[in-house]
Amino acid sequence: MRNKFLVLFVMLAMVSVAAAAGFQLYEFGARSSAMGGAVIANPYDASTLFYNPSGIAFVPGMRFYANLDLIFPKALYVGPEPLPWAGQVYNAESQVFTPIGLYFTFPVNERLTTGISVTNPFGLGLKWSDDFPGRFVARNTDLKSFYISPVAAYKLTDNFSLGFGLDLVIAQVLLERNVLLFDNRYEVGTSKLTGTSQLGIGFTVSATYKTDRFGFGAMYRHSVKNEFKNGKAEFTIFDDLSVPNVAAIASAILKDQNVNTAITFPGSFNVGVYYKLMDNFGVELDYNYVMWSVFDKLDIEFPDDPRLNQTVNENYQNSYTVRFGAHYDLNENFSLLGGFILDKTPQPIESVSPLLPDNDRTNYSVGFSYNTGKMQFDAGYMFVNIGERSTIENGVGMNDVGFDGTYNSNANLVFVSFGYTIK
Amino acid sequence: MKKVLLILILAFAVVWMGCELKTPETPKLNLTQGQLALNKIVAVGNSLTAGYQSAGLRRDFQEHSYPYLIAKQLGKADEFEMPWIEAPGIGSTELTDPNYVAGPLEMTAEGPKVLDSTLITQVPTLLSNALLPRPYDNLAVPGADLNDALNTLTSEGNGNAFFDIVLRNPNLGNTSMIQQAIMLNPTLIFLWLGNNDVLGAALNGGDLDAITSQSDFQSRLNSVLSQLRSNTSAFIVMGNVPYVTDIPFVNTLDGIFVDFGALGKLPVMFDSNFQPIDFDPSDGVLYLPLQTAETNVEHITLPYLSIYSETGIGIPDSADIADFLQLLGQDQATAAATAQQLVLGIKANGLNPTGIPMPGNLTITTDEAQSIKDAIDGFNATIAQLAQTYQVAVFNANAMLTQLNENGIDGYTGKYVLLDPVNTAFSLDGVHPNNAGYAIVANQFIGILNQALGLNIPSIDTDQYRGQYAQALSSRKELRRLSFRALEGVKSIFIRESKN
């Protein structure tokens, strides 16, 4: 009887998970990234395994290509009047994230090329200080995805190829936040949810049409549902509670246990057009349509105690990204690269939170590529301007769980790649 | 080539440096500090905060408790969680069958009566909100004093079931009323305690041992306020203590006292309108004093009504009357003869001249009344002083009751229902307000909130509560035929052993 009663205390705000535009990454080859990711229509190196798998039919030879990103995200929060923390600025802690891209292509014959890649197309996280007033919503979030993608591309004609690939996906999640009991009023400790998903499977279908000066590429990437079974929920109860006896209640109900959930990484449809304006100067325009509406809600289930189950509403909207890229070849080995991106956020204002304060983004990228034919070295830099977004519209707080304020965020990305080709 | 690289690195550095996050302008919610204080309302207190009426607690009474009325004015009634007690409710009147719990008093044509009761084992079925997985927003426990608010966790050993009904320990971790308030991290606290640190003394006919000492009162209130202050950032409104001798339970029979000059003021035999009976059929006046064990009596409490009409204790017999007539100057023989006649007349009217003096627990002497007032003055001085120390707003309940008694409020009076059936602000127990009385209290709190927090909470229209007992009283028989026996038992939870 007692336990039955106690269990009812657990309140809905205990856990929530979210992925977001900010969790989507598109930077998996330094040359490609420096061109704003606008490379679908002009396959150049093995990173096309990520951007447009059918393109590997146009990059001859057996290729190794490896990419490392260094991502330095920044975010801050300012509290609104008349809350007690009005005007106070809370900066997210400095972190560096290092998604990778590893590629290998293997031509089987004149027409058929196979390849495999490992990428982390959804990831990132945010960590706030212990005194951050939104610590009940999110204090430390880290989401990683590993896409292992075998691909086959077939040249139907000299100018046209089709590609088909599988996405074998594993995701990892870490969510830490502080726990409130009693109608979300009394802070008793922290919760930490960790989990590794089961294997999720998706696929890609892609096509490339390419002439000397012109290129067209298209790819469909299917969504991937990642089931987290037997994730772990761990709780820490503070030992200096103002009502000491609450610790006993809290530890009686916040028992470490398994937790299940599922996160669906959205599918996308991507097209691009490339045109070589001059012999040493080409430009490309790409469009990504990301079907984020699959991320409408998150069901978190506690199999050992279904009364703790909860649903978090996210209600993401489908969104799009427009990418513009250019390369200028100084000589046959060395190219300068640039890009510009308009990235529409899928996140409705209700879901803007310390988990991820997303916004429409404008990104700028620069870089260079050095290619001897056998060896390729690329490096670049991108500035992701996320900018200010407030959950307060005309004085009304819009956040779904009532944590309102204004965020400002951006990210600096550095990427380096190395490639080796055996002809 | 090197030049190009250098330019790239330089450009890169410039961009990077320019990417420091600007601090955005502080956003503004359309909320004032005052509105923010309304975010989470929690009430702590005793019967007056619980909404106790007519010697009991029942959902329709709780819905007229002042915290609930205020939550309703704010449109927050749905989220304001109460320890609902469904009909027939739980009263404090003691029944002859100990297996049953009395419901509240009802006004009937035969007088205030307990009409319904519940088998003790069935009481849990009345508690419709008992599984609320958090403390109640109204944490008031009828009968609680300051010490209870700090230390009492259950009903064990105190015979007051309301502690278990409200605090629900051990399920809430063996926490006190004040601790449960802290667990809700309130932004606004209604705090009205201290009445029960003196009320029992008045209800029990001037039992001065039932008054908390000034030093204990001071240290306990200090502890309550320091705990609430250090663990919440709430705006706190604290009620002070009204004069408990100015309530109908104590003062309804004040009108039967007659000044006999050298003999002093004495209570005399009274009629159905609580008026002294003039036993002199000719032009003169003759009032017959009631017999009291204590001298210098200033008040006779309400339960005496049933004793007066049923057992006749306190009604003088012929010897008492003869003695009194002699004191007035009659000779012994005349006095004895007159007394015989008067006793016949008294008996003819259905009263029983026993000559047994009424016991001291029904009467409050002048000295006892003064001690009670002095204690309350001391408590209120402590409340005022600690209110300053802890930045707490004070609701002057003492002044409100005085105003109610002297001038009325919104046309309501502090008279007992039998003296003012339509406009009384008190319930049938003569101690607690009725619906109108609680609405008046709520309006006082609202006034304080509006002033201190710059708010515009509308006042409650108290007119809607006029005549709560009018229907039953319209067929009321004469006083002597009304039963007041139920009133004798209404005080059990308010009278506990000595406070010191």
PDB file of N, CA, C and O in Angstrom, chain B residues 147-183:
ATOM      1  N   ASN B 147       2.302  24.663  18.073  1.00  0.00           N
ATOM      2  CA  ASN B 147       3.154  23.507  18.306  1.00  0.00           C
ATOM      3  C   ASN B 147       2.803  22.372  17.340  1.00  0.00           C
ATOM      4  O   ASN B 147       3.691  21.716  16.796  1.00  0.00           O
ATOM      5  N   ASP B 148       1.514  22.177  17.100  1.00  0.00           N
ATOM      6  CA  ASP B 148       1.096  21.142  16.156  1.00  0.00           C
ATOM      7  C   ASP B 148       1.629  21.424  14.755  1.00  0.00           C
ATOM      8  O   ASP B 148       2.068  20.521  14.040  1.00  0.00           O
ATOM      9  N   ALA B 149       1.566  22.683  14.358  1.00  0.00           N
ATOM     10  CA  ALA B 149       2.017  23.031  13.011  1.00  0.00           C
ATOM     11  C   ALA B 149       3.475  22.642  12.816  1.00  0.00           C
ATOM     12  O   ALA B 149       3.896  22.257  11.729  1.00  0.00           O
ATOM     13  N   LEU B 150       4.240  22.735  13.886  1.00  0.00           N
ATOM     14  CA  LEU B 150       5.667  22.426  13.799  1.00  0.00           C
ATOM     15  C   LEU B 150       5.971  20.957  14.015  1.00  0.00           C
ATOM     16  O   LEU B 150       6.873  20.409  13.385  1.00  0.00           O
ATOM     17  N   ASN B 151       5.220  20.313  14.910  1.00  0.00           N
ATOM     18  CA  ASN B 151       5.678  19.011  15.398  1.00  0.00           C
ATOM     19  C   ASN B 151       4.711  17.852  15.240  1.00  0.00           C
ATOM     20  O   ASN B 151       5.139  16.709  15.294  1.00  0.00           O
ATOM     21  N   THR B 152       3.420  18.114  15.117  1.00  0.00           N
ATOM     22  CA  THR B 152       2.485  16.985  15.125  1.00  0.00           C
ATOM     23  C   THR B 152       2.399  16.369  13.735  1.00  0.00           C
ATOM     24  O   THR B 152       2.159  17.066  12.753  1.00  0.00           O
ATOM     25  N   LEU B 153       2.589  15.047  13.684  1.00  0.00           N
ATOM     26  CA  LEU B 153       2.647  14.360  12.397  1.00  0.00           C
ATOM     27  C   LEU B 153       1.436  13.474  12.148  1.00  0.00           C
ATOM     28  O   LEU B 153       1.096  13.195  10.996  1.00  0.00           O
ATOM     29  N   THR B 154       0.797  13.005  13.211  1.00  0.00           N
ATOM     30  CA  THR B 154      -0.344  12.084  13.045  1.00  0.00           C
ATOM     31  C   THR B 154      -1.404  12.383  14.108  1.00  0.00           C
ATOM     32  O   THR B 154      -1.229  13.262  14.952  1.00  0.00           O
ATOM     33  N   SER B 155      -2.476  11.616  14.067  1.00  0.00           N
ATOM     34  CA  SER B 155      -3.554  11.761  15.046  1.00  0.00           C
ATOM     35  C   SER B 155      -3.287  10.947  16.309  1.00  0.00           C
ATOM     36  O   SER B 155      -4.071  11.003  17.256  1.00  0.00           O
ATOM     37  N   GLU B 156      -2.221  10.172  16.276  1.00  0.00           N
ATOM     38  CA  GLU B 156      -1.953   9.282  17.387  1.00  0.00           C
ATOM     39  C   GLU B 156      -1.733  10.080  18.667  1.00  0.00           C
ATOM     40  O   GLU B 156      -0.917  11.001  18.709  1.00  0.00           O
ATOM     41  N   GLY B 157      -2.498   9.725  19.688  1.00  0.00           N
ATOM     42  CA  GLY B 157      -2.277  10.321  21.001  1.00  0.00           C
ATOM     43  C   GLY B 157      -2.954  11.660  21.204  1.00  0.00           C
ATOM     44  O   GLY B 157      -2.933  12.190  22.296  1.00  0.00           O
ATOM     45  N   ASN B 158      -3.545  12.244  20.146  1.00  0.00           N
ATOM     46  CA  ASN B 158      -4.210  13.530  20.364  1.00  0.00           C
ATOM     47  C   ASN B 158      -5.704  13.466  20.066  1.00  0.00           C
ATOM     48  O   ASN B 158      -6.414  14.457  20.244  1.00  0.00           O
ATOM     49  N   GLY B 159      -6.188  12.328  19.586  1.00  0.00           N
ATOM     50  CA  GLY B 159      -7.610  12.155  19.377  1.00  0.00           C
ATOM     51  C   GLY B 159      -8.207  13.074  18.324  1.00  0.00           C
ATOM     52  O   GLY B 159      -9.418  13.255  18.274  1.00  0.00           O
ATOM     53  N   ASN B 160      -7.369  13.655  17.485  1.00  0.00           N
ATOM     54  CA  ASN B 160      -7.880  14.562  16.455  1.00  0.00           C
ATOM     55  C   ASN B 160      -7.619  13.945  15.086  1.00  0.00           C
ATOM     56  O   ASN B 160      -6.510  14.003  14.551  1.00  0.00           O
ATOM     57  N   ALA B 161      -8.676  13.365  14.506  1.00  0.00           N
ATOM     58  CA  ALA B 161      -8.528  12.616  13.249  1.00  0.00           C
ATOM     59  C   ALA B 161      -8.061  13.494  12.097  1.00  0.00           C
ATOM     60  O   ALA B 161      -7.557  12.989  11.096  1.00  0.00           O
ATOM     61  N   PHE B 162      -8.217  14.801  12.224  1.00  0.00           N
ATOM     62  CA  PHE B 162      -7.883  15.673  11.095  1.00  0.00           C
ATOM     63  C   PHE B 162      -6.388  15.694  10.791  1.00  0.00           C
ATOM     64  O   PHE B 162      -5.988  15.978   9.667  1.00  0.00           O
ATOM     65  N   PHE B 163      -5.550  15.411  11.765  1.00  0.00           N
ATOM     66  CA  PHE B 163      -4.109  15.358  11.460  1.00  0.00           C
ATOM     67  C   PHE B 163      -3.823  14.275  10.428  1.00  0.00           C
ATOM     68  O   PHE B 163      -3.083  14.492   9.461  1.00  0.00           O
ATOM     69  N   ASP B 164      -4.425  13.093  10.621  1.00  0.00           N
ATOM     70  CA  ASP B 164      -4.202  12.014   9.650  1.00  0.00           C
ATOM     71  C   ASP B 164      -4.857  12.330   8.316  1.00  0.00           C
ATOM     72  O   ASP B 164      -4.317  12.014   7.262  1.00  0.00           O
ATOM     73  N   ILE B 165      -6.017  12.969   8.372  1.00  0.00           N
ATOM     74  CA  ILE B 165      -6.739  13.260   7.129  1.00  0.00           C
ATOM     75  C   ILE B 165      -5.954  14.239   6.266  1.00  0.00           C
ATOM     76  O   ILE B 165      -5.903  14.114   5.049  1.00  0.00           O
ATOM     77  N   VAL B 166      -5.311  15.214   6.893  1.00  0.00           N
ATOM     78  CA  VAL B 166      -4.626  16.260   6.129  1.00  0.00           C
ATOM     79  C   VAL B 166      -3.158  15.913   5.870  1.00  0.00           C
ATOM     80  O   VAL B 166      -2.660  16.066   4.754  1.00  0.00           O
ATOM     81  N   LEU B 167      -2.463  15.434   6.882  1.00  0.00           N
ATOM     82  CA  LEU B 167      -1.008  15.247   6.735  1.00  0.00           C
ATOM     83  C   LEU B 167      -0.630  13.899   6.122  1.00  0.00           C
ATOM     84  O   LEU B 167       0.445  13.759   5.547  1.00  0.00           O
ATOM     85  N   ARG B 168      -1.489  12.901   6.266  1.00  0.00           N
ATOM     86  CA  ARG B 168      -1.330  11.604   5.595  1.00  0.00           C
ATOM     87  C   ARG B 168       0.045  10.974   5.796  1.00  0.00           C
ATOM     88  O   ARG B 168       0.656  10.443   4.871  1.00  0.00           O
ATOM     89  N   ASN B 169       0.531  11.058   7.027  1.00  0.00           N
ATOM     90  CA  ASN B 169       1.765  10.348   7.332  1.00  0.00           C
ATOM     91  C   ASN B 169       1.442   8.903   7.674  1.00  0.00           C
ATOM     92  O   ASN B 169       0.344   8.615   8.134  1.00  0.00           O
ATOM     93  N   PRO B 170       2.340   7.940   7.455  1.00  0.00           N
ATOM     94  CA  PRO B 170       3.732   8.146   7.018  1.00  0.00           C
ATOM     95  C   PRO B 170       3.899   8.311   5.510  1.00  0.00           C
ATOM     96  O   PRO B 170       5.023   8.461   5.056  1.00  0.00           O
ATOM     97  N   ASN B 171       2.777   8.292   4.755  1.00  0.00           N
ATOM     98  CA  ASN B 171       2.940   8.331   3.299  1.00  0.00           C
ATOM     99  C   ASN B 171       3.644   9.585   2.805  1.00  0.00           C
ATOM    100  O   ASN B 171       4.272   9.572   1.754  1.00  0.00           O
ATOM    101  N   LEU B 172       3.522  10.660   3.532  1.00  0.00           N
ATOM    102  CA  LEU B 172       4.230  11.868   3.122  1.00  0.00           C
ATOM    103  C   LEU B 172       5.528  12.036   3.913  1.00  0.00           C
ATOM    104  O   LEU B 172       6.014  13.154   4.092  1.00  0.00           O
ATOM    105  N   GLY B 173       6.061  10.926   4.356  1.00  0.00           N
ATOM    106  CA  GLY B 173       7.412  10.933   4.898  1.00  0.00           C
ATOM    107  C   GLY B 173       7.512  11.391   6.340  1.00  0.00           C
ATOM    108  O   GLY B 173       8.577  11.812   6.762  1.00  0.00           O
ATOM    109  N   ASN B 174       6.392  11.342   7.087  1.00  0.00           N
ATOM    110  CA  ASN B 174       6.405  11.847   8.463  1.00  0.00           C
ATOM    111  C   ASN B 174       6.857  13.296   8.507  1.00  0.00           C
ATOM    112  O   ASN B 174       7.868  13.644   9.116  1.00  0.00           O
ATOM    113  N   THR B 175       6.098  14.113   7.837  1.00  0.00           N
ATOM    114  CA  THR B 175       6.419  15.532   7.758  1.00  0.00           C
ATOM    115  C   THR B 175       5.311  16.361   8.396  1.00  0.00           C
ATOM    116  O   THR B 175       4.137  15.977   8.376  1.00  0.00           O
ATOM    117  N   SER B 176       5.698  17.484   8.948  1.00  0.00           N
ATOM    118  CA  SER B 176       4.750  18.351   9.641  1.00  0.00           C
ATOM    119  C   SER B 176       4.013  19.249   8.652  1.00  0.00           C
ATOM    120  O   SER B 176       4.341  19.311   7.472  1.00  0.00           O
ATOM    121  N   MET B 177       3.018  19.952   9.157  1.00  0.00           N
ATOM    122  CA  MET B 177       2.263  20.892   8.330  1.00  0.00           C
ATOM    123  C   MET B 177       3.202  21.911   7.674  1.00  0.00           C
ATOM    124  O   MET B 177       3.117  22.180   6.475  1.00  0.00           O
ATOM    125  N   ILE B 178       4.131  22.457   8.462  1.00  0.00           N
ATOM    126  CA  ILE B 178       5.042  23.467   7.915  1.00  0.00           C
ATOM    127  C   ILE B 178       5.978  22.831   6.884  1.00  0.00           C
ATOM    128  O   ILE B 178       6.249  23.409   5.824  1.00  0.00           O
ATOM    129  N   GLN B 179       6.451  21.627   7.162  1.00  0.00           N
ATOM    130  CA  GLN B 179       7.340  20.969   6.199  1.00  0.00           C
ATOM    131  C   GLN B 179       6.609  20.657   4.900  1.00  0.00           C
ATOM    132  O   GLN B 179       7.170  20.804   3.818  1.00  0.00           O
ATOM    133  N   GLN B 180       5.356  20.239   5.018  1.00  0.00           N
ATOM    134  CA  GLN B 180       4.603  19.943   3.792  1.00  0.00           C
ATOM    135  C   GLN B 180       4.375  21.213   2.979  1.00  0.00           C
ATOM    136  O   GLN B 180       4.375  21.181   1.749  1.00  0.00           O
ATOM    137  N   ALA B 181       4.205  22.321   3.677  1.00  0.00           N
ATOM    138  CA  ALA B 181       4.082  23.590   2.950  1.00  0.00           C
ATOM    139  C   ALA B 181       5.371  23.869   2.186  1.00  0.00           C
ATOM    140  O   ALA B 181       5.345  24.271   1.017  1.00  0.00           O
ATOM    141  N   ILE B 182       6.503  23.630   2.819  1.00  0.00           N
ATOM    142  CA  ILE B 182       7.795  23.877   2.168  1.00  0.00           C
ATOM    143  C   ILE B 182       7.976  22.956   0.960  1.00  0.00           C
ATOM    144  O   ILE B 182       8.520  23.354  -0.068  1.00  0.00           O
ATOM    145  N   MET B 183       7.473  21.738   1.070  1.00  0.00           N
ATOM    146  CA  MET B 183       7.606  20.773  -0.032  1.00  0.00           C
ATOM    147  C   MET B 183       6.880  21.247  -1.291  1.00  0.00           C
ATOM    148  O   MET B 183       7.129  20.736  -2.382  1.00  0.00           O
TER     149      MET B 183
END
